[in-house]
Amino acid sequence: MIQTQGYAAKDASSRLEPFTFEREEPAADEVQIEVLYCGICHSDIHQVKNEWGNSVYPCVPGHEVVGRVTRVGERVTRHAVGDLVGVGCMIDSCRHCAPCRLGEQNYCEGPNSWLATYNGPMVPKAKAPDKKNRYGRDNTFGGYADSLVVKEDFVLKVPASLKPEVAAPILCAGVTTWSPLRHWKVQPGQHVGVIGFGGLGDMAVKLARALGAQVTVFTRTEDKLQDAQRLGAQGVLEGDEAALKQLERSLDFMLSTVPEKHDLNPFIPLLKRNGALVVVGALEPMASVNNQEVAFHRRSVAGSLIGSIEETQEVLDFCAEHDIGPDVQLVRIQDVNEAFDSVERGEARFRYVIDMASLKGEAAAAP
Amino acid sequence: MIQTQGYAAKDASSRLEPFTFEREEPAADEVQIEVLYCGICHSDIHQVKNEWGNSVYPCVPGHEVVGRVTRVGERVTRHAVGDLVGVGCMIDSCRHCAPCRLGEQNYCEGPNSWLATYNGPMVPKAKAPDKKNRYGRDNTFGGYADSLVVKEDFVLKVPASLKPEVAAPILCAGVTTWSPLRHWKVQPGQHVGVIGFGGLGDMAVKLARALGAQVTVFTRTEDKLQDAQRLGAQGVLEGDEAALKQLERSLDFMLSTVPEKHDLNPFIPLLKRNGALVVVGALEPMASVNNQEVAFHRRSVAGSLIGSIEETQEVLDFCAEHDIGPDVQLVRIQDVNEAFDSVERGEARFRYVIDMASLKGEAAAAP
């Protein structure tokens, strides 16, 4: 067993605290990783607080992990000790269902769906059709820790030209916005709208710009308008009705990156005929949508969930090639709770990334 | 001027009553039609009652019209006196915008959008960007009348093998379900779900079956389950949770034909990955949709509005070729208000069609 130090929430009302636990030694097809950096995703907060009602405790969050391979199982061929690697939201999937066979592990239809980097299988034992758990683990511990052990084919290669702390948020925020931009075939010259301008919005703007699209950002925060301009996008305040009116039927595609229930009705009229608004930020009941605006121009409101392993590698390589990446701010793990508060207040246009060096030498408390 | 007898509502609270009015003589590119049959569409009721907030009075409804050509303008080439023809929801469009140039008049983006068969332009003067009305008419009078005058290229040919009273509802209920079945490329062997089993649902089931799809109908009305079976479809009660559970992730495509706000959440889990649920019945704010179910399998909730002139001709010809059509029940125009009541109570799985012969000789009241 590997003695591991991390930070965990004991229950839905507790803050993150030092936590010591054991990981299994890497199996023949697994690699052990020393975690260097881990991004803070809004869904870490949702799950720590059990806001989706599915949290398993203790909860060690973290699914934007970059680290160094320290050990490999005997059958591992894709990674070697010393490699800089990444781990995103998934660490395994059923490998047998139609989506898995197509390489779309993020839509795994196995009885337990995919195994999340933290919080265990997406379909836990109690909700599985046969009340079984094929992964043998009801909980998994994520990247807010000094080590991680992962199947080699769920481990990504971090291109040498990407700073490791910059690569970390690409593993969730990056691929979550990349996958729908690709699936809905965003083309150079198209006009893309991005609703919400936090960690996901920042990546959505940069990726859409690098794909050659014109981009308009919709935000509630006046301070962020200049940031949008700095990225080569137009910034519009959500309440600016004249600006919204001006944009009617002008957008080919929209991504909503707002991490909670919000009203899509002001944005639907901005889509062109046949346009799609894809919600990637909020995994919950949304406000009522007026189908008149949807039907009158054959628009769609869709959803998309992170991305596949192949898409994750693709977006890492695309970011390296185009020299783009999230704006990050490093924090010590001892300050993670304050960083959570800041993210919840919607202040951060950048991504907080935990510098895991801060964990070293800390006297971890017993569980 | 053509003296015309019809039935109209004076205001949002009045019932339909006899109404005499004048139509312009046909212009060079127009045909005059003696109305033989006119279907009763649920949107006639919505508009008579001003439930969409855009009604213009007096309101002479009717956009599922079949009749005989009695006169043609001098430049008319497509239709001749004596032809059996149909008129659907539109009688003109801007002809200049991108959708019109592509033959998608139902998505006309001209400043007044398309001209509806009744109730005037879809974008009235007051809502047009320049406060103008290019069609020169703030109101239009529909097919609950003895005659109609329409631009020849918005007049459809009714195939000889279709009974005229059966052809009538194809002009709205038929094309409204046909257009999305074609746009979303429903294929033989696919599994299609139809929510709601009134006039639109009836056509959706028959068209999807004739396209080679397996069909499941979802209805609140136990009496309609056998009707579904009779059409070769599976019938499921909306509240039958075990049956819904059984159907999870099994449908390639779903059409909601329910003519009012309703909850889509029970149906979204039934879609396969990448599947679309298209709402054609309700043009209003829908109940809240849980994006978790939408995103987890990259599903879409879309809308679609009637269909183009080309698609309308296509579905008439397809129905003739496959010997299908709506189940209709003829009513006298004097009984139209009772027919409205029956449709509103959701009783009718068939389509009421007004036999306009009943209007003849009636002493029409002055407006």
XYZ file of C-alpha atoms in Angstrom:
734
model
C 0.000 0.000 0.000
C 1.080 3.546 -0.697
C 0.805 5.980 2.193
C -0.823 9.072 0.720
C -1.283 12.527 2.079
C -4.133 14.667 0.835
C -6.986 16.966 1.743
C -10.542 15.687 2.252
C -13.997 16.763 3.315
C -15.483 14.490 5.995
C -19.079 15.332 5.106
C -21.216 17.816 3.180
C -20.779 20.580 5.727
C -17.079 20.220 6.502
C -14.248 22.154 4.950
C -11.248 20.402 3.423
C -8.729 19.174 5.982
C -5.495 17.173 5.918
C -6.216 13.479 5.381
C -3.938 10.453 5.250
C -5.007 7.341 3.361
C -3.615 4.323 1.519
C -3.660 3.679 -2.217
C -3.232 0.252 -3.807
C 0.169 -0.384 -5.381
C 0.005 0.001 -9.196
C -1.271 -3.114 -10.984
C 0.421 -4.416 -14.144
C -1.453 -1.907 -16.357
C -1.235 1.061 -13.997
C 1.139 3.922 -13.353
C 1.897 5.707 -10.106
C 2.117 9.472 -10.349
C 3.597 12.056 -8.032
C 1.081 14.902 -8.187
C 2.718 18.265 -8.921
C -0.334 20.435 -9.634
C -4.082 20.037 -9.389
C -6.644 22.526 -10.724
C -9.668 23.579 -8.685
C -12.836 22.914 -10.687
C -16.247 24.255 -9.696
C -17.485 20.676 -9.628
C -15.018 19.974 -6.787
C -17.069 22.420 -4.746
C -20.400 20.953 -5.902
C -19.251 17.504 -4.823
C -17.575 18.482 -1.551
C -20.904 20.076 -0.597
C -22.962 17.193 -2.047
C -24.830 19.630 -4.266
C -25.483 16.900 -6.850
C -26.663 14.513 -4.117
C -24.203 11.763 -5.055
C -21.104 12.519 -2.970
C -19.210 9.771 -1.173
C -17.151 10.699 1.901
C -14.416 11.175 2.795
C -14.158 13.233 -0.408
C -10.660 13.937 -1.773
C -11.442 16.082 -4.853
C -9.219 16.850 -7.824
C -9.537 15.846 -11.471
C -7.164 18.271 -13.186
C -3.969 16.533 -12.232
C -0.473 16.965 -13.641
C 2.396 14.968 -12.236
C 5.478 12.901 -12.789
C 5.405 9.126 -13.313
C 7.243 7.471 -10.415
C 6.465 3.811 -11.059
C 4.918 1.704 -13.831
C 3.290 -1.742 -13.807
C 5.034 -4.486 -15.744
C 2.700 -4.344 -18.744
C 2.726 -0.558 -19.108
C 4.015 0.537 -22.519
C 2.741 4.070 -23.028
C 4.404 5.840 -20.119
C 7.789 5.667 -18.453
C 9.171 6.759 -15.089
C 9.951 10.476 -15.251
C 7.276 11.336 -17.855
C 5.162 14.427 -17.271
C 1.573 13.202 -17.441
C -1.993 14.296 -16.805
C -5.153 12.744 -15.392
C -8.588 14.224 -15.997
C -12.066 13.313 -14.783
C -11.952 9.582 -15.557
C -9.602 6.808 -14.467
C -11.413 3.833 -16.047
C -14.515 2.849 -18.026
C -16.329 -0.405 -18.869
C -14.456 -0.821 -22.180
C -17.243 -2.995 -23.641
C -20.223 -0.736 -24.405
C -20.754 0.948 -27.786
C -19.413 4.373 -26.702
C -16.311 2.786 -25.093
C -15.623 0.802 -28.251
C -15.883 4.095 -30.184
C -13.456 5.724 -27.749
C -16.164 7.862 -26.130
C -15.467 6.720 -22.576
C -17.099 9.870 -21.206
C -20.441 8.482 -22.398
C -19.750 4.946 -21.089
C -22.982 2.969 -20.889
C -21.589 0.132 -18.787
C -23.691 -0.753 -15.741
C -21.501 1.481 -13.536
C -20.580 3.956 -16.329
C -17.079 5.383 -16.002
C -14.949 5.447 -12.888
C -14.451 9.026 -11.797
C -11.053 10.203 -10.605
C -12.746 10.937 -7.307
C -16.141 9.945 -5.847
C -16.147 6.427 -7.349
C -18.180 5.095 -10.288
C -20.609 7.457 -12.038
C -23.326 4.850 -11.479
C -22.736 3.552 -7.951
C -23.687 0.086 -6.786
C -27.049 1.188 -5.389
C -28.119 2.648 -8.741
C -26.693 -0.092 -10.983
C -29.266 -2.371 -12.610
C -27.830 -5.410 -10.819
C -26.724 -3.556 -7.651
C -23.108 -4.452 -8.393
C -19.982 -2.369 -8.713
C -17.580 -3.713 -11.310
C -14.774 -1.401 -10.265
C -14.612 -2.902 -6.763
C -14.379 0.575 -5.220
C -17.265 2.640 -3.937
C -15.071 5.678 -3.520
C -11.981 6.968 -5.282
C -9.614 9.657 -4.043
C -8.617 12.413 -6.442
C -5.706 14.711 -7.066
C -5.748 16.882 -3.931
C -3.075 14.451 -2.771
C 0.608 13.702 -3.216
C 0.137 10.599 -5.376
C -2.304 8.963 -7.760
C -2.457 5.452 -9.291
C -4.225 5.186 -12.673
C -4.702 2.718 -15.576
C -2.160 3.672 -18.197
C -4.701 4.293 -20.950
C -6.439 6.948 -18.864
C -3.149 8.816 -18.422
C -2.430 11.681 -20.854
C 0.912 12.886 -22.136
C 1.640 16.512 -21.261
C 3.462 18.177 -24.185
C 6.898 19.501 -23.221
C 6.042 23.050 -24.256
C 3.140 23.345 -21.814
C 3.930 24.454 -18.274
C 2.640 21.697 -15.996
C 0.523 24.088 -13.894
C -1.047 25.453 -17.086
C -1.715 21.978 -18.457
C -3.687 20.942 -15.348
C -6.984 22.788 -16.027
C -6.925 21.699 -19.669
C -7.709 18.192 -18.389
C -11.239 19.207 -17.401
C -12.023 22.849 -18.273
C -10.158 22.469 -21.562
C -11.665 19.229 -22.803
C -15.152 20.093 -21.535
C -15.244 23.055 -23.906
C -13.142 21.448 -26.652
C -15.347 18.384 -27.087
C -18.559 20.293 -28.017
C -16.635 22.798 -30.176
C -15.421 19.792 -32.175
C -18.591 17.703 -32.059
C -20.689 20.621 -33.353
C -17.962 21.284 -35.938
C -17.132 24.923 -35.192
C -15.389 26.320 -38.280
C -13.071 29.259 -38.979
C -15.123 32.397 -39.554
C -18.095 31.221 -37.502
C -19.380 33.314 -34.629
C -19.299 31.541 -31.255
C -20.947 32.804 -28.071
C -19.580 31.896 -24.645
C -21.888 32.419 -21.657
C -20.024 32.755 -18.366
C -16.384 33.713 -18.132
C -14.754 31.722 -15.358
C -12.399 28.771 -15.782
C -14.445 27.041 -18.490
C -15.311 30.285 -20.258
C -11.647 31.308 -20.389
C -10.747 28.037 -22.138
C -13.801 28.173 -24.420
C -12.813 31.631 -25.676
C -9.189 30.694 -26.275
C -10.013 27.408 -28.023
C -12.730 28.926 -30.231
C -10.404 31.805 -31.159
C -7.617 29.359 -32.006
C -10.093 27.417 -34.174
C -10.553 30.622 -36.174
C -13.943 31.658 -34.821
C -15.134 35.132 -33.911
C -16.105 35.037 -30.223
C -18.539 36.990 -28.054
C -18.470 36.516 -24.282
C -21.550 37.087 -22.103
C -20.796 37.866 -18.473
C -22.530 39.397 -15.464
C -19.284 40.946 -14.261
C -18.329 44.300 -15.699
C -14.702 43.791 -14.663
C -14.400 40.848 -17.040
C -15.321 42.773 -20.205
C -11.751 43.992 -20.664
C -10.413 40.476 -20.164
C -12.599 39.354 -23.047
C -11.189 42.073 -25.277
C -7.688 41.149 -24.276
C -8.404 37.631 -25.612
C -9.661 39.050 -28.908
C -13.333 38.532 -28.067
C -16.234 40.935 -27.805
C -17.567 41.262 -24.247
C -21.270 41.816 -23.554
C -22.937 42.306 -20.185
C -25.769 39.823 -19.734
C -28.232 42.584 -18.881
C -27.345 44.790 -21.864
C -30.559 44.352 -23.819
C -29.547 46.642 -26.669
C -26.370 44.634 -27.255
C -28.301 41.355 -27.092
C -30.888 42.699 -29.553
C -28.067 43.684 -31.895
C -26.759 40.108 -31.833
C -30.059 38.392 -32.677
C -29.618 35.500 -35.140
C -25.892 36.157 -35.455
C -24.288 33.263 -33.572
C -23.554 29.897 -35.133
C -22.941 28.153 -31.826
C -23.090 28.939 -28.130
C -21.565 27.316 -25.068
C -22.956 27.964 -21.628
C -20.212 27.542 -19.048
C -22.155 28.970 -16.082
C -21.757 26.404 -13.279
C -25.317 26.551 -11.970
C -28.965 26.888 -12.986
C -29.485 29.994 -15.089
C -31.856 31.447 -17.659
C -31.042 30.566 -21.270
C -33.979 32.510 -22.763
C -32.056 35.762 -23.320
C -29.476 33.866 -25.399
C -31.579 31.589 -27.603
C -32.677 34.407 -29.960
C -28.993 35.130 -30.662
C -28.568 31.772 -32.415
C -28.837 31.511 -36.160
C -31.265 29.081 -37.740
C -30.228 25.491 -36.897
C -27.852 26.803 -34.226
C -27.165 24.935 -30.989
C -26.664 26.229 -27.463
C -24.742 23.596 -25.519
C -24.786 23.654 -21.733
C -21.588 22.278 -20.218
C -21.438 24.137 -16.914
C -24.633 23.264 -15.087
C -25.546 19.644 -14.412
C -28.906 20.334 -12.820
C -32.463 21.441 -13.658
C -32.317 24.597 -15.759
C -34.771 27.476 -15.894
C -37.781 27.059 -18.187
C -36.974 27.511 -21.892
C -39.499 29.123 -24.252
C -39.908 26.671 -27.119
C -41.277 29.421 -29.351
C -37.777 30.875 -29.713
C -36.300 27.391 -30.109
C -38.761 26.149 -32.731
C -39.040 29.324 -34.804
C -35.509 28.910 -36.125
C -35.103 25.158 -35.538
C -32.601 25.781 -32.778
C -31.382 23.201 -30.243
C -30.474 23.282 -26.581
C -28.057 20.464 -25.895
C -25.661 19.269 -23.247
C -22.190 17.765 -23.333
C -20.134 16.025 -20.652
C -16.345 16.542 -20.469
C -14.703 14.673 -23.380
C -13.053 11.402 -24.338
C -9.475 10.380 -23.577
C -8.619 10.939 -27.238
C -10.163 14.430 -27.159
C -8.270 15.192 -23.953
C -4.957 14.329 -25.614
C -6.062 16.312 -28.670
C -6.799 19.477 -26.671
C -3.510 19.210 -24.752
C -1.646 18.956 -28.056
C -3.772 21.738 -29.634
C -3.009 24.069 -26.716
C 0.700 23.311 -27.003
C 0.649 23.894 -30.751
C -1.281 27.183 -30.493
C 0.529 28.304 -27.351
C -2.668 28.772 -25.381
C -3.778 27.667 -21.960
C -5.776 28.790 -18.979
C -4.815 31.810 -16.918
C -3.838 30.205 -13.649
C -3.162 31.386 -10.140
C -1.186 29.072 -7.903
C -2.405 28.447 -4.367
C -1.045 26.418 -1.483
C -3.200 23.481 -0.483
C -3.477 25.050 2.975
C -5.441 27.874 1.296
C -7.788 25.626 -0.689
C -10.894 26.532 1.333
C -10.389 30.244 0.682
C -9.891 29.485 -3.019
C -13.209 27.553 -2.987
C -14.911 30.615 -1.480
C -13.482 32.852 -4.185
C -14.638 30.500 -6.966
C -18.123 30.342 -5.447
C -18.325 34.125 -5.403
C -17.679 34.001 -9.174
C -14.659 36.254 -8.866
C -12.106 34.079 -10.601
C -11.791 34.464 -14.339
C -8.581 32.453 -14.062
C -8.224 28.948 -12.714
C -6.833 28.306 -9.239
C -4.235 25.548 -9.356
C -2.915 23.917 -6.203
C 0.868 23.703 -6.058
C 1.225 20.311 -4.443
C 4.743 21.114 -3.245
C 2.913 22.929 -0.433
C 1.768 19.565 0.889
C 5.284 18.262 1.482
C 6.357 17.942 5.045
C 2.906 18.795 6.330
C 1.977 16.728 9.337
C -1.151 15.089 8.033
C -3.853 14.390 10.552
C -5.270 10.917 10.921
C -8.582 10.346 9.079
C -63.854 42.210 -54.352
C -64.986 38.688 -53.514
C -67.830 38.431 -51.039
C -66.771 35.731 -48.608
C -68.649 33.873 -45.941
C -66.803 32.412 -43.013
C -66.670 31.978 -39.256
C -64.737 34.365 -37.020
C -64.006 35.167 -33.392
C -64.555 38.856 -32.561
C -62.188 38.830 -29.601
C -60.298 36.515 -27.247
C -63.383 35.583 -25.279
C -65.876 35.131 -28.095
C -66.825 31.890 -29.773
C -66.737 31.515 -33.545
C -69.706 33.066 -35.305
C -70.774 33.595 -38.912
C -68.835 36.442 -40.513
C -69.025 38.028 -43.950
C -65.990 39.794 -45.410
C -64.371 40.734 -48.714
C -61.263 39.259 -50.267
C -59.188 40.986 -52.957
C -59.612 39.550 -56.464
C -56.698 37.283 -57.418
C -53.622 39.142 -58.671
C -51.696 37.939 -61.732
C -49.722 35.384 -59.655
C -52.606 34.242 -57.469
C -55.279 31.589 -57.551
C -58.780 31.708 -56.118
C -59.902 28.548 -54.356
C -63.318 27.299 -53.355
C -62.713 25.772 -49.920
C -64.070 22.231 -49.643
C -62.540 21.095 -46.352
C -60.568 22.714 -43.564
C -58.907 20.859 -40.680
C -59.171 22.066 -37.090
C -55.689 22.488 -35.658
C -55.023 23.044 -31.950
C -53.276 26.283 -32.878
C -56.603 27.571 -34.231
C -57.840 27.376 -30.649
C -54.661 28.963 -29.234
C -55.050 31.870 -31.610
C -58.813 32.343 -31.312
C -58.212 32.635 -27.536
C -55.083 34.766 -27.965
C -53.083 32.245 -25.937
C -49.890 33.217 -27.752
C -50.624 36.909 -27.212
C -50.372 37.808 -30.909
C -53.913 37.362 -32.215
C -55.493 39.888 -34.562
C -59.306 40.158 -34.640
C -61.638 39.411 -36.236
C -59.936 35.994 -36.395
C -60.987 33.630 -39.182
C -58.849 30.541 -38.448
C -57.992 27.668 -40.740
C -54.670 26.600 -42.250
C -55.385 23.044 -43.371
C -57.335 23.907 -46.473
C -58.272 21.720 -49.416
C -60.308 23.143 -52.249
C -60.894 23.492 -55.941
C -59.279 26.204 -58.082
C -62.023 28.485 -59.444
C -59.963 31.265 -61.008
C -56.291 31.906 -61.830
C -54.352 35.125 -62.393
C -52.936 35.697 -65.872
C -49.368 34.716 -64.969
C -50.284 31.536 -63.090
C -48.675 28.450 -64.649
C -48.700 25.809 -61.918
C -52.417 25.455 -61.301
C -55.525 25.435 -63.491
C -59.224 25.930 -62.864
C -60.688 22.683 -61.534
C -57.471 21.460 -59.862
C -57.727 20.013 -56.372
C -55.246 22.004 -54.287
C -54.151 22.597 -50.717
C -53.050 25.559 -48.626
C -51.157 25.150 -45.355
C -49.922 27.612 -42.735
C -48.206 30.088 -45.081
C -49.464 32.107 -48.025
C -46.335 34.168 -48.731
C -42.782 34.844 -47.508
C -40.134 37.515 -48.104
C -38.434 35.481 -50.879
C -35.102 37.292 -50.356
C -33.586 36.027 -47.082
C -31.200 33.071 -46.877
C -33.849 30.540 -45.731
C -36.299 31.684 -48.461
C -33.580 31.330 -51.090
C -32.974 27.792 -49.776
C -36.694 27.055 -49.995
C -37.151 27.089 -46.209
C -39.937 29.678 -46.184
C -41.117 28.454 -42.788
C -37.924 29.943 -41.324
C -38.211 33.196 -43.323
C -35.973 35.874 -41.793
C -37.475 38.794 -43.699
C -38.433 41.789 -41.537
C -42.027 40.502 -41.310
C -41.150 36.781 -41.629
C -43.751 34.739 -43.492
C -47.352 35.706 -44.082
C -49.598 33.315 -42.190
C -52.746 31.970 -43.805
C -54.626 33.674 -41.005
C -53.580 36.287 -38.401
C -51.316 38.258 -40.779
C -47.517 38.359 -40.887
C -45.559 36.332 -38.316
C -43.683 39.522 -37.409
C -46.347 42.234 -37.380
C -45.650 45.898 -38.114
C -45.258 46.822 -34.450
C -42.517 44.224 -33.954
C -40.698 44.734 -37.264
C -37.306 46.450 -37.018
C -38.544 49.349 -39.183
C -42.182 49.262 -37.988
C -43.306 48.434 -41.529
C -45.418 45.634 -42.945
C -44.289 44.570 -46.393
C -47.356 42.426 -46.996
C -49.707 45.413 -46.755
C -52.118 43.439 -44.571
C -52.174 43.402 -40.792
C -54.654 40.559 -40.739
C -55.361 37.635 -43.042
C -58.466 35.457 -43.042
C -57.999 31.690 -43.131
C -59.811 28.648 -44.375
C -62.911 28.634 -42.143
C -64.519 30.328 -45.140
C -65.949 29.527 -48.552
C -63.044 30.956 -50.575
C -59.351 31.718 -50.341
C -56.961 33.687 -52.590
C -53.290 32.644 -52.485
C -50.005 33.175 -54.396
C -49.652 30.231 -56.728
C -46.324 29.077 -55.333
C -47.829 28.648 -51.877
C -50.537 26.386 -53.281
C -49.942 22.611 -53.122
C -51.149 19.936 -55.487
C -53.344 17.325 -53.833
C -52.592 13.895 -55.325
C -55.614 12.285 -56.962
C -55.473 9.206 -54.755
C -55.895 11.210 -51.525
C -59.406 11.980 -50.389
C -59.621 15.774 -50.084
C -60.840 15.684 -46.469
C -57.937 13.401 -45.584
C -55.418 15.608 -47.367
C -56.431 18.689 -45.359
C -54.686 17.906 -42.032
C -51.542 16.796 -43.856
C -51.024 20.487 -44.719
C -50.190 21.330 -41.088
C -50.225 18.245 -38.822
C -48.561 16.201 -41.560
C -45.760 18.551 -42.528
C -45.110 19.642 -38.930
C -44.146 16.075 -38.052
C -42.651 15.207 -41.460
C -40.164 18.067 -41.520
C -38.289 17.082 -38.307
C -38.433 13.359 -39.175
C -36.591 14.256 -42.389
C -34.307 16.957 -40.992
C -33.069 14.630 -38.214
C -32.754 11.874 -40.832
C -34.916 9.155 -39.291
C -33.909 5.866 -40.911
C -35.556 2.470 -41.370
C -34.990 0.345 -38.285
C -34.589 3.283 -35.939
C -36.772 3.588 -32.878
C -38.881 6.755 -32.773
C -40.872 7.992 -29.766
C -43.991 10.109 -30.192
C -45.225 12.009 -27.135
C -48.908 12.936 -27.315
C -51.370 11.161 -29.572
C -53.785 13.699 -31.005
C -53.809 15.049 -34.552
C -50.049 15.603 -34.765
C -49.229 12.367 -32.935
C -51.426 10.361 -35.288
C -49.545 11.712 -38.314
C -46.151 11.329 -36.615
C -46.796 7.646 -35.945
C -47.996 6.923 -39.468
C -45.164 8.821 -41.163
C -42.456 7.305 -38.959
C -43.874 3.817 -39.522
C -43.974 4.412 -43.290
C -40.338 5.556 -43.111
C -39.543 2.107 -41.682
C -39.073 3.078 -38.058
C -40.219 1.219 -34.974
C -42.522 3.566 -33.053
C -43.501 3.959 -29.412
C -46.311 6.333 -28.471
C -46.528 8.003 -25.060
C -49.999 9.097 -24.028
C -51.874 10.057 -20.868
C -55.057 8.463 -22.179
C -55.507 4.758 -21.597
C -58.133 4.571 -24.357
C -55.527 5.514 -26.946
C -53.171 2.593 -26.230
C -55.127 0.284 -28.514
C -55.141 2.893 -31.271
C -51.353 2.913 -31.111
C -51.252 -0.854 -31.490
C -53.630 -0.687 -34.400
C -51.120 1.587 -36.148
C -48.315 -0.888 -35.491
C -46.809 1.115 -32.639
C -46.182 0.279 -29.003
C -48.330 2.342 -26.622
C -47.024 3.435 -23.224
C -48.895 5.370 -20.550
C -46.915 8.449 -19.519
C -47.104 7.510 -15.851
C -45.964 3.901 -16.341
C -42.562 4.201 -14.719
C -41.617 0.562 -15.206
C -42.244 0.835 -18.958
C -40.303 4.103 -19.145
C -37.402 2.540 -17.227
C -37.416 -0.363 -19.664
C -37.068 2.065 -22.577
C -34.086 4.005 -21.193
C -31.496 4.817 -23.882
C -33.477 2.955 -26.543
C -34.914 5.730 -28.725
C -33.035 7.321 -31.604
C -35.392 10.260 -31.931
C -38.438 11.665 -30.174
C -41.143 14.097 -31.230
C -43.264 15.857 -28.675
C -46.634 16.715 -30.188
C -48.325 17.790 -26.933
C -49.914 21.175 -27.702
C -49.047 22.867 -24.410
C -46.382 23.201 -21.733
C -45.436 19.805 -20.355
C -42.616 18.041 -18.570
C -39.961 16.542 -20.863
C -37.818 15.136 -18.030
C -39.458 11.685 -17.981
C -38.638 11.253 -21.692
C -35.074 12.519 -21.980
C -33.530 9.390 -20.393
C -35.198 7.308 -23.107
C -33.006 8.863 -25.807
C -29.869 7.150 -26.953
C -26.548 8.969 -26.879
C -26.649 11.924 -29.330
C -30.427 11.579 -29.615
C -32.744 14.547 -30.084
C -36.163 15.259 -28.622
C -37.894 17.767 -30.890
C -40.836 19.756 -29.582
C -43.325 20.649 -32.316
C -46.564 20.906 -30.355
C -45.973 23.577 -27.727
C -44.853 27.056 -28.740
C -44.482 28.401 -25.223
C -42.250 28.214 -22.146
C -41.679 24.560 -21.263
C -41.146 23.008 -17.841
C -37.603 23.049 -16.468
C -35.300 20.458 -18.067
C -32.604 18.734 -16.023
C -29.386 19.258 -17.949
C -27.761 16.345 -16.137
C -29.836 13.907 -18.207
C -29.240 15.962 -21.355
C -25.467 16.306 -20.962
C -24.691 12.797 -19.722
C -25.462 11.311 -23.125
C -24.956 14.451 -25.258
C -28.677 14.641 -25.969
C -30.490 17.634 -27.482
C -33.865 19.246 -26.953
C -34.825 21.057 -30.120
C -37.811 22.668 -31.747
C -39.167 22.710 -35.286
C -41.817 24.871 -36.933
C -44.181 23.378 -39.559
C -42.225 22.771 -42.801
C -41.357 24.303 -46.154
C -43.582 24.387 -49.229
C -41.366 21.727 -50.795
C -41.682 19.509 -47.710
C -45.448 20.026 -47.723
C -45.702 18.776 -51.302
C -43.328 15.938 -50.383
C -45.469 14.758 -47.464
C -48.676 14.953 -49.538
C -47.045 12.802 -52.201
C -45.538 10.457 -49.585
C -48.953 9.946 -47.967
C -50.502 9.222 -51.352
C -47.724 6.784 -52.231
C -47.910 4.941 -48.891
C -51.700 5.156 -48.664
C -51.638 6.863 -45.277
C -53.360 9.907 -43.878
C -54.940 11.245 -40.749
C -58.002 9.691 -39.195
C -60.574 12.402 -39.729
C -64.034 13.131 -38.455
C -66.144 15.533 -40.491
C -68.032 18.276 -38.710
C -70.377 20.989 -39.904
C -69.056 24.501 -39.460
C -72.072 25.216 -37.267
C -70.580 22.716 -34.778
C -67.059 24.141 -34.800
C -67.219 25.473 -31.247
C -68.131 22.059 -29.862
C -65.304 20.529 -31.898
C -62.918 23.084 -30.326
C -64.113 22.025 -26.872
C -63.484 18.377 -27.676
C -59.975 19.095 -28.970
C -59.221 21.124 -25.839
C -60.304 18.241 -23.630
C -57.677 16.127 -25.462
C -60.277 13.573 -26.493
C -59.624 13.564 -30.210
C -57.014 11.160 -31.481
C -58.348 11.890 -34.967
C -58.532 15.249 -36.678
C -61.781 17.167 -36.940
C -62.233 18.464 -40.475
C -64.889 21.012 -41.343
C -66.995 20.084 -44.345
C -67.403 23.501 -45.912
C -70.505 22.385 -47.809
C -72.247 23.040 -44.484
C -71.606 26.749 -44.958
C -73.556 26.977 -48.179
C -76.847 28.765 -48.022
C -76.217 29.836 -44.458
C -77.444 33.348 -43.839
C -74.209 34.898 -42.748
C -74.456 37.644 -40.187
C -72.910 41.012 -40.888
C -69.486 41.549 -39.254
